Structures are given as C-alpha cells and as structure tokens.
Tab-separated table of N, CA, C and O in Angstrom:
chain	number	residue	atom	x	y	z
A	1	MET	N	0.943	-1.056	-0.240
A	1	MET	CA	0.065	0.093	0.142
A	1	MET	C	0.656	1.158	0.081
A	1	MET	O	1.942	1.067	0.417
A	2	SER	N	0.465	2.092	-0.681
A	2	SER	CA	1.376	3.317	-0.818
A	2	SER	C	1.101	4.342	0.468
A	2	SER	O	0.228	4.564	1.499
A	3	ILE	N	1.937	5.042	1.037
A	3	ILE	CA	2.284	5.954	1.728
A	3	ILE	C	1.082	6.796	2.007
A	3	ILE	O	0.663	7.044	2.946
A	4	GLU	N	0.587	7.524	0.825
A	4	GLU	CA	-0.948	8.356	0.816
A	4	GLU	C	-1.842	7.800	1.233
A	4	GLU	O	-2.561	8.078	2.171
A	5	ILE	N	-1.939	6.265	0.944
A	5	ILE	CA	-3.190	5.496	1.654
A	5	ILE	C	-2.995	5.470	3.030
A	5	ILE	O	-3.867	5.459	3.668
A	6	ASN	N	-1.928	5.306	3.641
A	6	ASN	CA	-1.663	4.969	5.063
A	6	ASN	C	-1.844	6.367	5.759
A	6	ASN	O	-2.463	6.592	6.893
A	7	LYS	N	-1.607	7.360	5.503
A	7	LYS	CA	-1.698	8.568	5.502
A	7	LYS	C	-3.406	9.068	5.688
A	7	LYS	O	-3.925	9.429	6.760
A	8	GLU	N	-3.932	8.775	4.615
A	8	GLU	CA	-5.267	9.008	4.651
A	8	GLU	C	-6.240	8.028	5.846
A	8	GLU	O	-6.772	8.750	6.397
A	9	VAL	N	-5.729	6.740	6.163
A	9	VAL	CA	-6.376	6.290	7.093
A	9	VAL	C	-5.947	6.993	8.548
A	9	VAL	O	-6.978	6.415	9.257
A	10	ALA	N	-5.016	7.003	8.786
A	10	ALA	CA	-4.327	7.754	9.787
A	10	ALA	C	-5.167	9.024	10.080
A	10	ALA	O	-5.899	9.004	11.238
A	11	ARG	N	-5.590	9.889	9.155
A	11	ARG	CA	-6.331	10.971	9.345
A	11	ARG	C	-7.733	10.449	9.612
A	11	ARG	O	-8.244	11.228	10.675
A	12	ARG	N	-8.633	9.438	9.064
A	12	ARG	CA	-9.721	8.619	9.574
A	12	ARG	C	-9.951	8.155	10.605
A	12	ARG	O	-10.835	8.416	11.155
A	13	TYR	N	-8.842	7.852	11.285
A	13	TYR	CA	-8.661	7.201	12.382
A	13	TYR	C	-8.956	8.255	13.600
A	13	TYR	O	-9.881	8.166	14.552
A	14	TYR	N	-8.375	9.591	13.230
A	14	TYR	CA	-8.884	10.425	14.598
A	14	TYR	C	-9.832	11.354	13.825
A	14	TYR	O	-10.994	11.539	14.648
A	15	GLU	N	-10.195	11.733	12.516
A	15	GLU	CA	-10.979	12.766	12.137
A	15	GLU	C	-12.784	11.940	12.309
A	15	GLU	O	-13.594	12.613	12.526
A	16	GLU	N	-12.575	10.409	11.818
A	16	GLU	CA	-13.879	10.073	11.792
A	16	GLU	C	-14.398	9.011	12.887
A	16	GLU	O	-15.413	8.872	13.637
A	17	PHE	N	-13.366	8.044	13.311
A	17	PHE	CA	-13.289	7.043	14.220
A	17	PHE	C	-13.478	7.913	15.704
A	17	PHE	O	-14.335	7.481	16.574
A	18	VAL	N	-12.599	8.728	16.069
A	18	VAL	CA	-12.448	9.158	17.347
A	18	VAL	C	-13.570	10.485	17.226
A	18	VAL	O	-14.395	10.398	18.039
A	19	ASN	N	-13.411	11.499	16.609
A	19	ASN	CA	-14.404	12.483	16.380
A	19	ASN	C	-15.838	12.182	16.151
A	19	ASN	O	-16.539	13.048	16.960
A	20	GLU	N	-16.014	11.627	15.259
A	20	GLU	CA	-17.330	11.392	15.101
A	20	GLU	C	-18.004	10.127	15.224
A	20	GLU	O	-19.180	9.749	15.220
A	21	ARG	N	-17.181	9.325	16.434
A	21	ARG	CA	-17.618	8.398	17.112
A	21	ARG	C	-18.129	6.866	16.239
A	21	ARG	O	-18.962	6.494	16.579
A	22	ARG	N	-17.290	6.740	15.130
A	22	ARG	CA	-17.695	5.396	14.494
A	22	ARG	C	-16.937	4.366	14.449
A	22	ARG	O	-15.787	4.195	13.780
A	23	LEU	N	-17.558	3.717	15.477
A	23	LEU	CA	-16.963	2.274	15.868
A	23	LEU	C	-17.193	1.290	14.408
A	23	LEU	O	-16.559	0.375	14.660
A	24	ASP	N	-18.180	1.761	13.698
A	24	ASP	CA	-18.428	0.886	12.635
A	24	ASP	C	-17.137	0.997	11.416
A	24	ASP	O	-16.735	0.040	10.765
A	25	LEU	N	-16.426	1.915	11.639
A	25	LEU	CA	-14.928	2.042	10.858
A	25	LEU	C	-13.847	0.913	11.690
A	25	LEU	O	-12.679	0.718	10.628
A	26	VAL	N	-13.762	0.283	12.492
A	26	VAL	CA	-13.219	-0.185	13.139
A	26	VAL	C	-12.553	-1.936	12.192
A	26	VAL	O	-11.589	-1.766	11.917
A	27	ASP	N	-13.646	-2.316	11.606
A	27	ASP	CA	-13.709	-3.643	10.691
A	27	ASP	C	-12.939	-2.977	9.426
A	27	ASP	O	-12.352	-4.034	8.754
A	28	GLU	N	-12.918	-1.721	9.240
A	28	GLU	CA	-12.302	-1.268	7.772
A	28	GLU	C	-11.028	-0.847	7.927
A	28	GLU	O	-10.132	-1.275	7.033
A	29	ILE	N	-10.510	-0.325	9.000
A	29	ILE	CA	-9.233	0.282	8.870
A	29	ILE	C	-8.339	-0.268	10.360
A	29	ILE	O	-7.089	0.071	10.197
A	30	ILE	N	-8.936	-1.142	10.898
A	30	ILE	CA	-7.859	-1.765	12.067
A	30	ILE	C	-8.067	-3.218	11.345
A	30	ILE	O	-9.133	-3.992	11.438
A	31	ALA	N	-6.729	-3.836	11.687
A	31	ALA	CA	-6.600	-5.392	11.425
A	31	ALA	C	-7.158	-6.309	12.149
A	31	ALA	O	-6.757	-5.678	13.453
A	32	GLU	N	-7.641	-7.216	12.236
A	32	GLU	CA	-8.013	-8.330	13.001
A	32	GLU	C	-7.025	-8.628	14.010
A	32	GLU	O	-7.226	-8.420	15.005
A	33	ASP	N	-5.838	-8.732	13.970
A	33	ASP	CA	-4.622	-8.739	14.910
A	33	ASP	C	-3.846	-7.495	15.086
A	33	ASP	O	-2.681	-7.642	15.744
A	34	ALA	N	-4.511	-6.510	14.908
A	34	ALA	CA	-3.824	-5.236	15.470
A	34	ALA	C	-3.784	-5.176	16.826
A	34	ALA	O	-4.363	-5.795	17.812
A	35	VAL	N	-2.429	-4.349	17.248
A	35	VAL	CA	-1.973	-4.303	18.668
A	35	VAL	C	-2.284	-2.917	18.870
A	35	VAL	O	-1.821	-2.069	18.342
A	36	ASP	N	-2.944	-2.672	20.016
A	36	ASP	CA	-3.220	-1.359	20.739
A	36	ASP	C	-2.417	-0.936	22.007
A	36	ASP	O	-2.603	-1.910	22.799
A	37	GLU	N	-1.193	-0.674	21.858
A	37	GLU	CA	-0.054	-0.330	22.781
A	37	GLU	C	-0.354	0.996	24.062
A	37	GLU	O	0.646	1.313	24.530
A	38	ALA	N	-1.686	1.447	24.042
A	38	ALA	CA	-1.737	2.365	24.650
A	38	ALA	C	-1.888	2.002	26.470
A	38	ALA	O	-2.550	0.792	26.278
A	39	ALA	N	-0.844	2.497	27.043
A	39	ALA	CA	-0.635	1.815	28.235
A	39	ALA	C	-1.859	2.099	29.256
A	39	ALA	O	-2.451	3.180	29.491
A	40	GLY	N	-2.251	0.775	29.763
A	40	GLY	CA	-3.314	0.522	30.938
A	40	GLY	C	-4.686	0.411	29.820
A	40	GLY	O	-5.716	0.344	30.471
A	41	ILE	N	-4.677	0.968	28.720
A	41	ILE	CA	-5.929	0.752	27.730
A	41	ILE	C	-5.935	-0.186	26.751
A	41	ILE	O	-6.818	-0.904	26.530
A	42	GLY	N	-4.898	-0.430	26.148
A	42	GLY	CA	-4.998	-1.155	24.759
A	42	GLY	C	-4.905	-2.499	25.173
A	42	GLY	O	-5.465	-3.008	26.170
A	43	GLY	N	-4.618	-3.094	24.284
A	43	GLY	CA	-4.667	-4.742	23.992
A	43	GLY	C	-4.720	-5.263	22.377
A	43	GLY	O	-4.148	-4.436	21.592
A	44	ALA	N	-5.034	-6.274	22.326
A	44	ALA	CA	-5.193	-6.991	20.982
A	44	ALA	C	-6.558	-7.284	20.296
A	44	ALA	O	-7.069	-7.311	21.050
A	45	GLY	N	-6.277	-7.093	19.055
A	45	GLY	CA	-7.841	-7.196	18.248
A	45	GLY	C	-8.624	-5.688	18.244
A	45	GLY	O	-8.106	-4.990	18.830
A	46	ARG	N	-9.432	-5.873	17.206
A	46	ARG	CA	-10.258	-4.652	16.939
A	46	ARG	C	-11.075	-4.625	18.178
A	46	ARG	O	-11.220	-3.198	18.474
A	47	GLU	N	-11.404	-5.344	19.247
A	47	GLU	CA	-12.240	-4.818	20.561
A	47	GLU	C	-11.374	-4.124	21.513
A	47	GLU	O	-11.880	-3.309	21.803
A	48	ALA	N	-10.311	-4.508	21.120
A	48	ALA	CA	-9.321	-3.461	22.234
A	48	ALA	C	-9.367	-1.705	21.603
A	48	ALA	O	-9.497	-1.016	22.618
A	49	PHE	N	-9.591	-1.696	20.477
A	49	PHE	CA	-9.470	-0.165	19.861
A	49	PHE	C	-10.877	0.032	20.341
A	49	PHE	O	-10.923	1.534	20.212
A	50	ARG	N	-11.962	-0.974	20.323
A	50	ARG	CA	-13.057	-0.249	20.592
A	50	ARG	C	-13.202	0.242	21.687
A	50	ARG	O	-13.515	1.239	22.273
A	51	GLN	N	-12.620	-0.567	22.881
A	51	GLN	CA	-12.771	-0.359	24.124
A	51	GLN	C	-11.800	1.103	24.375
A	51	GLN	O	-12.204	1.428	25.341
A	52	HIS	N	-10.612	1.111	23.555
A	52	HIS	CA	-10.001	2.586	23.698
A	52	HIS	C	-10.652	3.641	23.896
A	52	HIS	O	-11.116	4.407	24.430
A	53	ALA	N	-11.362	3.562	22.700
A	53	ALA	CA	-12.398	4.720	22.057
A	53	ALA	C	-13.306	5.042	23.019
A	53	ALA	O	-13.631	5.981	23.430
A	54	THR	N	-14.226	3.901	23.261
A	54	THR	CA	-15.155	4.019	24.541
A	54	THR	C	-14.509	4.713	25.556
A	54	THR	O	-15.382	5.649	26.254
A	55	TRP	N	-13.483	4.024	26.126
A	55	TRP	CA	-12.918	5.005	27.600
A	55	TRP	C	-12.442	6.302	27.180
A	55	TRP	O	-13.017	6.992	27.963
A	56	LEU	N	-11.914	6.644	26.023
A	56	LEU	CA	-11.664	7.927	25.591
A	56	LEU	C	-13.045	8.581	25.820
A	56	LEU	O	-13.243	10.075	26.233
A	57	TRP	N	-13.879	8.512	25.136
A	57	TRP	CA	-15.423	9.271	25.036
A	57	TRP	C	-15.983	9.187	26.687
A	57	TRP	O	-16.547	10.253	26.676
A	58	GLU	N	-16.056	8.400	27.342
A	58	GLU	CA	-16.345	8.282	28.768
A	58	GLU	C	-15.464	9.194	29.532
A	58	GLU	O	-16.367	9.635	30.688
A	59	THR	N	-14.434	9.543	29.464
A	59	THR	CA	-13.183	9.988	30.144
A	59	THR	C	-13.284	11.381	29.626
A	59	THR	O	-12.695	12.381	30.330
A	60	VAL	N	-13.462	11.876	28.591
A	60	VAL	CA	-13.072	13.369	27.837
A	60	VAL	C	-14.534	13.669	27.150
A	60	VAL	O	-14.569	13.342	26.072
A	61	GLU	N	-15.077	14.536	28.218
A	61	GLU	CA	-16.656	15.095	27.334
A	61	GLU	C	-16.283	16.014	26.049
A	61	GLU	O	-15.051	16.803	26.314
A	62	ASP	N	-16.707	15.928	24.957
A	62	ASP	CA	-16.858	16.919	23.846
A	62	ASP	C	-15.528	16.573	23.267
A	62	ASP	O	-14.893	17.597	22.982
A	63	VAL	N	-14.884	15.331	23.418
A	63	VAL	CA	-13.826	15.301	22.848
A	63	VAL	C	-13.440	15.385	21.464
A	63	VAL	O	-14.056	14.829	20.534
A	64	LYS	N	-12.010	16.127	21.040
A	64	LYS	CA	-12.205	16.409	19.872
A	64	LYS	C	-10.801	16.667	19.533
A	64	LYS	O	-9.658	17.249	20.104
A	65	THR	N	-10.194	15.513	18.391
A	65	THR	CA	-8.871	15.498	18.301
A	65	THR	C	-8.641	16.739	16.893
A	65	THR	O	-9.311	16.539	15.909
A	66	THR	N	-7.566	16.999	16.508
A	66	THR	CA	-7.019	17.688	15.558
A	66	THR	C	-5.765	17.533	15.432
A	66	THR	O	-4.478	17.337	15.966
A	67	ILE	N	-5.310	16.895	14.066
A	67	ILE	CA	-4.034	16.395	13.299
A	67	ILE	C	-3.224	18.070	13.269
A	67	ILE	O	-3.745	18.506	12.372
A	68	THR	N	-2.237	17.819	13.617
A	68	THR	CA	-1.255	18.958	13.413
A	68	THR	C	-0.115	18.937	12.332
A	68	THR	O	0.271	19.754	11.709
A	69	ASP	N	0.144	17.302	12.609
A	69	ASP	CA	1.252	17.034	11.174
A	69	ASP	C	1.226	15.457	10.941
A	69	ASP	O	0.959	14.734	12.129
A	70	LEU	N	1.857	15.283	9.719
A	70	LEU	CA	1.579	13.819	9.406
A	70	LEU	C	2.850	13.478	8.936
A	70	LEU	O	3.128	14.161	8.169
A	71	VAL	N	3.748	12.562	9.343
A	71	VAL	CA	5.097	12.065	8.672
A	71	VAL	C	4.965	10.837	8.416
A	71	VAL	O	4.429	9.865	9.474
A	72	ALA	N	5.256	10.409	7.018
A	72	ALA	CA	5.145	8.840	6.838
A	72	ALA	C	6.388	8.344	5.987
A	72	ALA	O	6.646	9.157	5.407
A	73	GLU	N	6.850	7.300	6.248
A	73	GLU	CA	7.543	6.562	5.392
A	73	GLU	C	7.547	5.050	5.566
A	73	GLU	O	7.149	4.192	6.632
A	74	GLY	N	7.266	4.250	4.677
A	74	GLY	CA	7.511	3.011	4.501
A	74	GLY	C	5.689	2.568	4.942
A	74	GLY	O	4.808	3.030	4.389
A	75	ASP	N	6.018	1.550	6.080
A	75	ASP	CA	4.457	1.327	6.479
A	75	ASP	C	4.093	2.208	7.857
A	75	ASP	O	3.316	1.625	8.638
A	76	ARG	N	4.605	3.127	8.059
A	76	ARG	CA	4.691	3.827	9.518
A	76	ARG	C	4.358	5.343	9.178
A	76	ARG	O	4.800	6.008	8.234
A	77	VAL	N	3.341	5.799	10.112
A	77	VAL	CA	2.883	7.192	9.906
A	77	VAL	C	2.808	7.487	11.320
A	77	VAL	O	2.411	7.088	12.448
A	78	VAL	N	3.464	8.903	11.235
A	78	VAL	CA	3.693	9.257	12.776
A	78	VAL	C	2.562	10.802	13.030
A	78	VAL	O	2.758	11.313	11.816
A	79	VAL	N	1.909	10.596	13.572
A	79	VAL	CA	0.870	11.437	13.871
A	79	VAL	C	0.896	12.703	14.975
A	79	VAL	O	1.149	12.048	16.208
A	80	TYR	N	1.303	13.685	14.527
A	80	TYR	CA	1.410	14.865	15.895
A	80	TYR	C	-0.081	15.385	15.937
A	80	TYR	O	-0.877	15.893	14.529
A	81	TRP	N	-0.712	15.225	17.143
A	81	TRP	CA	-2.171	15.378	17.198
A	81	TRP	C	-2.254	16.249	18.766
A	81	TRP	O	-1.857	16.155	19.723
A	82	ARG	N	-3.429	16.979	18.470
A	82	ARG	CA	-4.003	17.919	20.038
A	82	ARG	C	-5.434	17.047	20.079
A	82	ARG	O	-6.154	17.146	19.211
A	83	MET	N	-5.454	17.013	21.492
A	83	MET	CA	-6.883	16.877	22.017
A	83	MET	C	-7.779	17.922	22.827
A	83	MET	O	-6.838	18.442	23.681
A	84	ASP	N	-8.795	18.193	22.607
A	84	ASP	CA	-9.624	19.412	23.400
A	84	ASP	C	-10.593	18.439	23.846
A	84	ASP	O	-11.342	17.879	23.426
A	85	GLY	N	-11.038	18.971	25.449
A	85	GLY	CA	-12.303	18.362	26.011
A	85	GLY	C	-12.236	18.519	27.533
A	85	GLY	O	-11.571	19.519	27.986
A	86	ILE	N	-13.308	18.085	27.875
A	86	ILE	CA	-13.596	18.151	29.357
A	86	ILE	C	-13.247	17.227	30.226
A	86	ILE	O	-13.609	16.057	29.960
A	87	HIS	N	-12.688	16.666	31.254
A	87	HIS	CA	-12.021	16.017	32.084
A	87	HIS	C	-13.190	15.435	32.831
A	87	HIS	O	-13.573	16.088	33.648
A	88	ARG	N	-13.752	14.227	32.520
A	88	ARG	CA	-14.753	13.717	33.480
A	88	ARG	C	-14.551	12.476	33.933
A	88	ARG	O	-15.098	12.177	35.053
A	89	GLY	N	-13.576	11.792	33.676
A	89	GLY	CA	-13.355	10.396	34.391
A	89	GLY	C	-11.815	10.149	34.550
A	89	GLY	O	-10.756	11.214	34.129
A	90	ASN	N	-11.410	9.167	34.873
A	90	ASN	CA	-9.945	8.989	35.652
A	90	ASN	C	-9.169	8.818	34.437
A	90	ASN	O	-9.215	7.774	33.520
A	91	MET	N	-8.076	9.779	34.368
A	91	MET	CA	-7.172	9.567	33.193
A	91	MET	C	-5.615	10.089	33.993
A	91	MET	O	-5.575	11.000	34.621
A	92	PHE	N	-4.999	9.135	33.709
A	92	PHE	CA	-3.433	9.376	34.134
A	92	PHE	C	-3.416	9.436	35.918
A	92	PHE	O	-2.599	9.970	36.377
A	93	GLY	N	-4.535	8.708	36.303
A	93	GLY	CA	-4.508	8.867	37.955
A	93	GLY	C	-4.798	9.692	38.455
A	93	GLY	O	-5.298	9.903	39.685
A	94	VAL	N	-5.816	10.829	37.718
A	94	VAL	CA	-6.394	11.964	38.110
A	94	VAL	C	-8.137	11.424	38.030
A	94	VAL	O	-8.160	11.334	36.574
A	95	PRO	N	-8.621	11.569	39.028
A	95	PRO	CA	-10.169	11.590	38.766
A	95	PRO	C	-10.907	12.744	38.101
A	95	PRO	O	-10.450	13.672	38.270
A	96	GLY	N	-11.849	12.333	37.321
A	96	GLY	CA	-12.511	13.434	37.007
A	96	GLY	C	-12.761	14.952	37.710
A	96	GLY	O	-13.351	14.744	38.594
A	97	THR	N	-12.383	16.075	36.788
A	97	THR	CA	-12.249	17.241	37.494
A	97	THR	C	-13.364	18.362	36.998
A	97	THR	O	-13.664	19.316	37.498
A	98	GLY	N	-13.726	18.102	35.766
A	98	GLY	CA	-14.590	18.840	35.019
A	98	GLY	C	-13.788	20.089	34.525
A	98	GLY	O	-14.741	20.775	34.062
A	99	ARG	N	-12.572	20.030	34.229
A	99	ARG	CA	-11.713	21.436	33.779
A	99	ARG	C	-11.747	20.512	32.521
A	99	ARG	O	-11.369	19.774	31.937
A	100	ARG	N	-11.738	21.763	31.488
A	100	ARG	CA	-11.246	21.612	30.065
A	100	ARG	C	-9.799	21.751	30.015
A	100	ARG	O	-9.074	22.200	30.923
A	101	PHE	N	-9.286	20.871	28.962
A	101	PHE	CA	-7.747	21.090	28.769
A	101	PHE	C	-7.463	20.596	27.373
A	101	PHE	O	-8.250	20.356	26.460
A	102	VAL	N	-6.516	20.977	26.945
A	102	VAL	CA	-5.764	20.968	25.586
A	102	VAL	C	-4.544	19.467	25.772
A	102	VAL	O	-3.696	20.209	26.750
A	103	GLY	N	-4.319	18.740	25.388
A	103	GLY	CA	-3.403	17.873	25.574
A	103	GLY	C	-2.864	17.382	24.167
A	103	GLY	O	-3.443	17.787	23.262
A	104	HIS	N	-1.420	17.333	23.639
A	104	HIS	CA	-0.869	17.105	22.699
A	104	HIS	C	-0.379	15.623	22.958
A	104	HIS	O	0.413	15.031	23.876
A	105	SER	N	-0.109	15.150	21.856
A	105	SER	CA	0.236	13.719	21.608
A	105	SER	C	1.077	13.401	20.523
A	105	SER	O	1.000	13.971	19.241
A	106	VAL	N	2.128	12.460	20.402
A	106	VAL	CA	2.315	11.931	19.216
A	106	VAL	C	2.079	10.304	19.278
A	106	VAL	O	2.026	9.539	19.907
A	107	SER	N	1.720	9.774	17.929
A	107	SER	CA	1.217	8.523	17.707
A	107	SER	C	2.087	7.841	16.415
A	107	SER	O	2.639	8.743	15.685
A	108	LEU	N	2.398	6.750	16.656
A	108	LEU	CA	3.204	5.896	15.737
A	108	LEU	C	2.257	4.917	15.128
A	108	LEU	O	1.992	3.865	15.975
A	109	ILE	N	1.851	4.847	13.965
A	109	ILE	CA	0.938	3.788	13.413
A	109	ILE	C	1.269	3.075	12.443
A	109	ILE	O	2.342	3.616	11.396
A	110	THR	N	1.523	1.602	12.443
A	110	THR	CA	2.171	0.953	11.456
A	110	THR	C	0.955	0.287	10.776
A	110	THR	O	0.147	-0.227	11.336
A	111	PHE	N	1.003	-0.142	9.495
A	111	PHE	CA	0.150	-0.441	8.713
A	111	PHE	C	0.511	-1.643	7.867
A	111	PHE	O	1.732	-2.007	7.689
A	112	ARG	N	-0.433	-2.441	7.710
A	112	ARG	CA	-0.352	-3.554	6.554
A	112	ARG	C	-1.909	-3.312	5.852
A	112	ARG	O	-3.077	-3.746	6.108
A	113	ASP	N	-1.242	-3.680	4.322
A	113	ASP	CA	-2.272	-3.650	3.323
A	113	ASP	C	-3.645	-2.539	3.809
A	113	ASP	O	-4.926	-2.660	3.782
A	114	GLY	N	-3.200	-1.471	4.229
A	114	GLY	CA	-4.218	-0.270	4.118
A	114	GLY	C	-4.843	-0.326	5.754
A	114	GLY	O	-5.821	0.469	5.982
A	115	GLN	N	-4.328	-1.128	6.542
A	115	GLN	CA	-5.188	-1.044	7.836
A	115	GLN	C	-3.879	-0.964	8.964
A	115	GLN	O	-2.853	-1.740	8.936
A	116	VAL	N	-4.582	-0.357	10.000
A	116	VAL	CA	-3.755	-0.279	11.272
A	116	VAL	C	-3.354	-1.873	11.791
A	116	VAL	O	-4.384	-2.565	12.165
A	117	VAL	N	-2.102	-1.906	12.047
A	117	VAL	CA	-1.778	-3.103	12.804
A	117	VAL	C	-0.697	-2.826	14.099
A	117	VAL	O	-0.799	-4.094	15.120
A	118	ARG	N	-0.698	-1.753	14.045
A	118	ARG	CA	0.212	-1.298	15.716
A	118	ARG	C	-0.035	0.058	15.969
A	118	ARG	O	0.210	1.051	14.733
A	119	TYR	N	-0.624	0.441	17.101
A	119	TYR	CA	-0.761	1.929	17.721
A	119	TYR	C	-0.156	1.880	18.463
A	119	TYR	O	-0.300	1.305	19.711
A	120	ARG	N	0.603	2.934	18.713
A	120	ARG	CA	1.469	3.607	20.067
A	120	ARG	C	1.086	4.961	20.010
A	120	ARG	O	1.306	5.644	19.194
A	121	VAL	N	0.979	5.414	21.458
A	121	VAL	CA	0.832	6.981	21.552
A	121	VAL	C	1.640	7.176	22.818
A	121	VAL	O	1.709	6.484	23.702
A	122	LEU	N	2.299	8.454	22.603
A	122	LEU	CA	3.060	9.154	23.710
A	122	LEU	C	2.232	10.584	24.006
A	122	LEU	O	2.558	11.488	23.283
A	123	PRO	N	1.264	10.507	24.943
A	123	PRO	CA	0.903	11.670	25.352
A	123	PRO	C	1.484	12.475	26.254
A	123	PRO	O	2.372	12.018	26.940
A	124	ASP	N	1.304	13.713	26.208
A	124	ASP	CA	1.967	14.923	27.386
A	124	ASP	C	1.252	14.804	28.318
A	124	ASP	O	0.222	15.397	29.016
A	125	ARG	N	1.437	13.646	29.102
A	125	ARG	CA	0.634	13.286	30.665
A	125	ARG	C	0.690	14.277	31.784
A	125	ARG	O	-0.057	14.834	32.027
A	126	LEU	N	2.236	15.186	31.745
A	126	LEU	CA	2.477	15.917	32.717
A	126	LEU	C	1.612	17.346	32.413
A	126	LEU	O	0.883	18.028	33.192
A	127	GLY	N	1.453	17.653	31.277
A	127	GLY	CA	0.718	18.777	30.831
A	127	GLY	C	-0.642	18.771	30.786
A	127	GLY	O	-1.224	19.897	31.308
A	128	ILE	N	-1.068	17.326	30.502
A	128	ILE	CA	-2.637	17.107	30.832
A	128	ILE	C	-3.001	17.144	32.367
A	128	ILE	O	-3.698	18.052	32.634
A	129	ILE	N	-1.967	16.465	33.279
A	129	ILE	CA	-2.476	16.553	34.689
A	129	ILE	C	-2.058	17.866	35.193
A	129	ILE	O	-3.203	18.287	35.894
A	130	GLN	N	-1.080	18.544	35.037
A	130	GLN	CA	-1.355	20.264	35.136
A	130	GLN	C	-2.368	20.841	34.773
A	130	GLN	O	-2.920	21.898	35.829
A	131	GLN	N	-2.923	20.737	33.740
A	131	GLN	CA	-4.243	21.439	33.569
A	131	GLN	C	-5.569	21.003	34.377
A	131	GLN	O	-6.238	21.866	34.721
A	132	VAL	N	-5.685	19.733	34.761
A	132	VAL	CA	-6.747	19.081	35.329
A	132	VAL	C	-6.757	19.267	36.548
A	132	VAL	O	-7.865	19.083	37.185
A	133	ALA	N	-5.552	19.184	36.947
A	133	ALA	CA	-5.282	18.887	38.798
A	133	ALA	C	-4.812	20.176	39.078
A	133	ALA	O	-5.107	20.198	40.660
A	134	SER	N	-4.859	21.175	38.476
A	134	SER	CA	-4.461	22.577	39.488
A	134	SER	C	-5.659	23.117	40.096
A	134	SER	O	-6.860	23.102	39.329
C-alpha cells in the first residue's frame, strides 16, 4: 500500500473514528490482529480499539482531536495531534475534575494492506495533569 493511503487512514482514525465516534470503521481500518499499545487501555484485536475509544469518550466530554502534522515512511505514519475536551473520568490517575484541557500527543501507527496493525501513543501526561489537577 502507498504512503498516501496510510496517511489517509491515519486521518480517518482521528477525524472519523475518534471525533465522529464511528465504531463501524473499526472493521475497515483496523486489522483483526492489530495491537493497541496504549498504556493501561490497549490490548490486542479490534475489540481493544473499540474499548480504547469508548474509554476516551467516557473520560473526555466533547473530545475533539486535531491532527497538526503527519510524517510517513514505508509502513509507518507518525501523527502529531491535539486533543481538546472536558475531563470527566479517571485519566493518568486523576479522577474527573470537570476542567477543560488541551493535550498534545504523538502517535506511531504501523500499517499492513491499508489497515492499522500497531498503534502507539505518547501523550503529554504531565501537561494534561497540570491542567486538570490544578
């Protein structure tokens, strides 16, 4: 698959799957054997991605992700993105506070045949905690 197709699927992951809450996209854009490596949330298989998204929607009210940059090479896409929302559930050990926050993250997504096979994310935990816990 081409780098451009992988970049488009990465865009759809954030814009359609996360922002539009389209769980129906999982079977299309996530491989059956995909691994979600999000610490404490992830797991193997498509169901892990559904659970991760559901956790996010329950934890962050009005969540909106915005891609700020995409870099791709071979079968990998690096996504720089921002998340805006209201902290409602336990996130990084902090119970819901009702505070609005903006968090920045970097994700590394590996593809096979136009589908996600591995998802890693490095959020700015400290920056988010400082906003919701202060």
